[in-house]
mmCIF file of C-alpha atoms in Angstrom:
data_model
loop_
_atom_site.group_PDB
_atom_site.id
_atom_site.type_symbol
_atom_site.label_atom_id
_atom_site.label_comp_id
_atom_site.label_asym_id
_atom_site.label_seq_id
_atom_site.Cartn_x
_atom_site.Cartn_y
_atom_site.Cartn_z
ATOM 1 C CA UNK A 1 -46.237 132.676 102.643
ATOM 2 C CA UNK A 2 -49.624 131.087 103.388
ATOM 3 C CA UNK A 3 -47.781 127.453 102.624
ATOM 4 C CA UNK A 4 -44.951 128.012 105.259
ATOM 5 C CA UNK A 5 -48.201 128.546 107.894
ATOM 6 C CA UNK A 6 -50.068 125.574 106.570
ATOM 7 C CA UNK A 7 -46.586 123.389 106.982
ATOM 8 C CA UNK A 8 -45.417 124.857 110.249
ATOM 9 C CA UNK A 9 -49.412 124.711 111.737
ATOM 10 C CA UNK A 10 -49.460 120.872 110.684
ATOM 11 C CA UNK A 11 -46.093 120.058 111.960
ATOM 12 C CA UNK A 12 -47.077 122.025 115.282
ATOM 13 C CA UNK A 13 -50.506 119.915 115.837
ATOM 14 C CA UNK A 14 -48.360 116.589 114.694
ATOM 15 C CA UNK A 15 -46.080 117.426 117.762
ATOM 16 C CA UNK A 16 -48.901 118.276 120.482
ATOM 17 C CA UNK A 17 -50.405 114.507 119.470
ATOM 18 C CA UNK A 18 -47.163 112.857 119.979
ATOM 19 C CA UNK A 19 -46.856 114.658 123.430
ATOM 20 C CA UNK A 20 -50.768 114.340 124.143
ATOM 21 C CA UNK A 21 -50.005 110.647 123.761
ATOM 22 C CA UNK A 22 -47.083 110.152 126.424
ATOM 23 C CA UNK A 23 -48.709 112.572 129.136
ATOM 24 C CA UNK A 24 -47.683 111.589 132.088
ATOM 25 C CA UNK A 25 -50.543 110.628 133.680
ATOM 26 C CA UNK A 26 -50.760 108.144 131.238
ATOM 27 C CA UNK A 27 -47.555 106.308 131.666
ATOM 28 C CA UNK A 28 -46.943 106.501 135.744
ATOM 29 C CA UNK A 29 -45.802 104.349 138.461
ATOM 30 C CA UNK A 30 -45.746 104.923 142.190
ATOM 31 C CA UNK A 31 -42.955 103.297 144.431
ATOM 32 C CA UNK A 32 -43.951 103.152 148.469
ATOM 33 C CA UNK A 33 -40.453 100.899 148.204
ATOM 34 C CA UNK A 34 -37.345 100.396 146.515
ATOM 35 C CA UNK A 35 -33.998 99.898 148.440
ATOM 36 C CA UNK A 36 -31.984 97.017 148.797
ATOM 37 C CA UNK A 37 -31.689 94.989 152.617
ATOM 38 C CA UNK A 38 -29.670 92.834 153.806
ATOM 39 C CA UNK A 39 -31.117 89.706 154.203
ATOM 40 C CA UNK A 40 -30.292 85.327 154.628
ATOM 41 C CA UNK A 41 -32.033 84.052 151.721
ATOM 42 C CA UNK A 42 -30.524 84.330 148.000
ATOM 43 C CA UNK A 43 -33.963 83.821 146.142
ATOM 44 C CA UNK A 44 -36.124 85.925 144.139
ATOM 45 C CA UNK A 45 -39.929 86.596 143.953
ATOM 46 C CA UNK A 46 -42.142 88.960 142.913
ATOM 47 C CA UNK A 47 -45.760 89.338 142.373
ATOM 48 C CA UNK A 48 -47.721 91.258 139.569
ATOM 49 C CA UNK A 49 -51.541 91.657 141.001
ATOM 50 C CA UNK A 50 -54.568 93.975 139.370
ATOM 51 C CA UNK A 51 -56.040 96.463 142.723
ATOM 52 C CA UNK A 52 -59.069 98.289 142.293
ATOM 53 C CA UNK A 53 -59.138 101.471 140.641
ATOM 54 C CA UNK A 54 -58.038 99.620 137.436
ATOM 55 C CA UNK A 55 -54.278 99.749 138.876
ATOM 56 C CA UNK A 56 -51.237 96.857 138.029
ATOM 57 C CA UNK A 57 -49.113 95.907 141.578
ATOM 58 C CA UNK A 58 -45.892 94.824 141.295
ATOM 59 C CA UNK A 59 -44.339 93.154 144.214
ATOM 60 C CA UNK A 60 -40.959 91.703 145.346
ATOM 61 C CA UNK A 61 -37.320 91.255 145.888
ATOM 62 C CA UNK A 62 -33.868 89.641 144.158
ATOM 63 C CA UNK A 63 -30.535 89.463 145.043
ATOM 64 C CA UNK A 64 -27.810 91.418 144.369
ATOM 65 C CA UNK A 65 -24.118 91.213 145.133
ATOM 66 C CA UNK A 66 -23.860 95.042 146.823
ATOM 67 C CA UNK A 67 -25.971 96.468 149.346
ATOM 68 C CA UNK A 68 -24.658 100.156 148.204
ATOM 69 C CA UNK A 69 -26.262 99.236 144.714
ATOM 70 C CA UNK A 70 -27.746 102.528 142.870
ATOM 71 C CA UNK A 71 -31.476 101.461 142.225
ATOM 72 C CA UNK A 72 -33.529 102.928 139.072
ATOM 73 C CA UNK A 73 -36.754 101.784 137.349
ATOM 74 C CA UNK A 74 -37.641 102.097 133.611
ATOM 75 C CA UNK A 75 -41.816 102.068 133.003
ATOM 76 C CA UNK A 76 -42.925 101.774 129.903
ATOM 77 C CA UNK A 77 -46.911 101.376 129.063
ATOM 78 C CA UNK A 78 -47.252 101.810 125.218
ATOM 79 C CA UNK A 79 -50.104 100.290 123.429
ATOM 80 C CA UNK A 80 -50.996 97.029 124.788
ATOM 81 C CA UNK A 81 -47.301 96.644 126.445
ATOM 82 C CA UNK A 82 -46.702 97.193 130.286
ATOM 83 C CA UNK A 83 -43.117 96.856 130.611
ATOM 84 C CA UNK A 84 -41.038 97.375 134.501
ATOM 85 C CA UNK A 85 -37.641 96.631 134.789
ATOM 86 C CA UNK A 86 -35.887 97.387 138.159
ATOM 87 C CA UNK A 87 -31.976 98.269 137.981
ATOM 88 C CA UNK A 88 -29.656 97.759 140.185
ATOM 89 C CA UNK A 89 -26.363 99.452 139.291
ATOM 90 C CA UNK A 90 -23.974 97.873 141.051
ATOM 91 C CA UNK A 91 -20.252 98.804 142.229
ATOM 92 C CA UNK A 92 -16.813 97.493 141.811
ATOM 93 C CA UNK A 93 -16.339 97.643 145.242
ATOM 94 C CA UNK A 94 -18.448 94.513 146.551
ATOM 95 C CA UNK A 95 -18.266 94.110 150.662
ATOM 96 C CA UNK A 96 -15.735 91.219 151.365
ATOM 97 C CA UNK A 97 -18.535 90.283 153.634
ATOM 98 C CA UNK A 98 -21.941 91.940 155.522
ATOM 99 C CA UNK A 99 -23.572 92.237 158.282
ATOM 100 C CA UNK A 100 -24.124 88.773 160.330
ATOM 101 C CA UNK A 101 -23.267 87.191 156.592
ATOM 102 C CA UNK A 102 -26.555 88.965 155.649
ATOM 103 C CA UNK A 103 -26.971 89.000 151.670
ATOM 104 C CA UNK A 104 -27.943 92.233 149.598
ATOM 105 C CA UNK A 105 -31.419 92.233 148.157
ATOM 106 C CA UNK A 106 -33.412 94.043 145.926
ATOM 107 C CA UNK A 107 -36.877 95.039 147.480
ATOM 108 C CA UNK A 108 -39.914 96.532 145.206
ATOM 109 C CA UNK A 109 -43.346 97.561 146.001
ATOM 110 C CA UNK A 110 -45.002 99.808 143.391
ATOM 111 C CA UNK A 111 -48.451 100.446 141.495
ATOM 112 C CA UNK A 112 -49.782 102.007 138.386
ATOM 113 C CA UNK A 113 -51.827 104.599 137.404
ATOM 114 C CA UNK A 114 -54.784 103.674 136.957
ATOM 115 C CA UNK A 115 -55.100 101.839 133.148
ATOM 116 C CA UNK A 116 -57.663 101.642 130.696
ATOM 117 C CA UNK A 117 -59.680 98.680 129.688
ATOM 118 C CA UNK A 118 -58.107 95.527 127.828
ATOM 119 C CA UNK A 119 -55.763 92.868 127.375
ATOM 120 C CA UNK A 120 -51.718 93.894 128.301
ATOM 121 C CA UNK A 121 -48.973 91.667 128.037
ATOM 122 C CA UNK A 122 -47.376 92.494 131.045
ATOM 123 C CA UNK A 123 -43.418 92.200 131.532
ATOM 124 C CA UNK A 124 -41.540 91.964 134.561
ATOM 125 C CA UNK A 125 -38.039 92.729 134.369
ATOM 126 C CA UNK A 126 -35.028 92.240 137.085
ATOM 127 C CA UNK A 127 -31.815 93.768 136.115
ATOM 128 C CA UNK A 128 -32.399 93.373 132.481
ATOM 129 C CA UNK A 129 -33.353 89.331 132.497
ATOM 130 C CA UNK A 130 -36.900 89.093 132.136
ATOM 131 C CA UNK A 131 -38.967 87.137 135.012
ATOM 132 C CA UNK A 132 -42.474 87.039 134.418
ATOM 133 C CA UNK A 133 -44.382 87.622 131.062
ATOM 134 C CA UNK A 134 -48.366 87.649 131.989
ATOM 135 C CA UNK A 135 -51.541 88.538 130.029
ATOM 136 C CA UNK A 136 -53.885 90.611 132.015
ATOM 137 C CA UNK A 137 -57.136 91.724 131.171
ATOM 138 C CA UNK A 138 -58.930 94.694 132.306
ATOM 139 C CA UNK A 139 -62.429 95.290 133.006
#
C-alpha cells in the first residue's frame, strides 16, 4: 500500500510542475484592439517593439476579404519562443462590394506580460503565413 502512495504522490507533484509551468501569468497577452475596418489601402504592416516593464508590442493591420470576419489570437511563449498569430475566420458570404469601395482589414494592437530576461525568437503570424521572425533580447 505504501508503493501506490509513493506512485500516486510523484505523479501528483509531476502534474502541479507541468501546470506551475504554463500559469497564466506566464503566458499572457493584452489586446486594447482587434477588429477588422474598412479601409482604401490593401497592404499590410505591423510592428513588434520591446516597452518598459520588460513587455513585447505587437502592432498592425492586413487585409482580409470580409469585414464580418470572426477574429481569434493564438499566444504561445514557451522556452525561448514568442509565437502570435492573429486569425481571421472568414465567411462564405464575402460582400459583393463595401462601403465607398472601402476594403476589410485586420487591425491589432496588443502587449505582453511582462517577460523574463534573454534572447526570444519572436514570430509574427497573420492568418497562418508567417510575417516577421525577429531576435529580441531582454535586459
Amino acid at each position: 500500500m505504501n508503493k501506490f502512495w509513493v506512485i500516486t504522490g510523484g505523479v501528483l507533484v509531476v502534474a502541479l510542475a507541468f501546470l506551475a509551468l504554463e500559469m497564466p501569468g506566464n503566458n499572457t497577452i493584452n489586446f486594447t484592439d482587434l477588429e477588422t475596418e474598412c479601409r482604401y489601402d490593401r497592404s499590410t504592416a505591423f510592428d513588434i517593439s520591446l516597452k518598459p516593464g520588460n513587455r513585447l508590442s505587437f502592432e498592425g493591420h492586413f487585409p482580409v476579404n470580409n469585414t464580418e470576419s470572426d477574429l481569434s489570437y493564438r499566444y504561445r511563449r514557451s522556452g525561448d519562443t514568442i509565437r502570435l498569430n492573429i486569425v481571421a475566420d472568414e465567411d462564405d458570404n464575402v460582400p459583393e462590394s463595401f462601403y465607398n469601395n472601402c476594403l476589410a482589414t485586420v487591425v491589432y494592437d496588443a502587449q505582453t506580460s511582462s517577460i523574463p530576461e534573454g534572447r526570444y525568437d519572436v514570430i509574427l503570424v497573420h492568418d497562418g503565413e508567417e510575417v516577421e521572425h525577429q531576435v529580441i533580447g531582454i535586459k
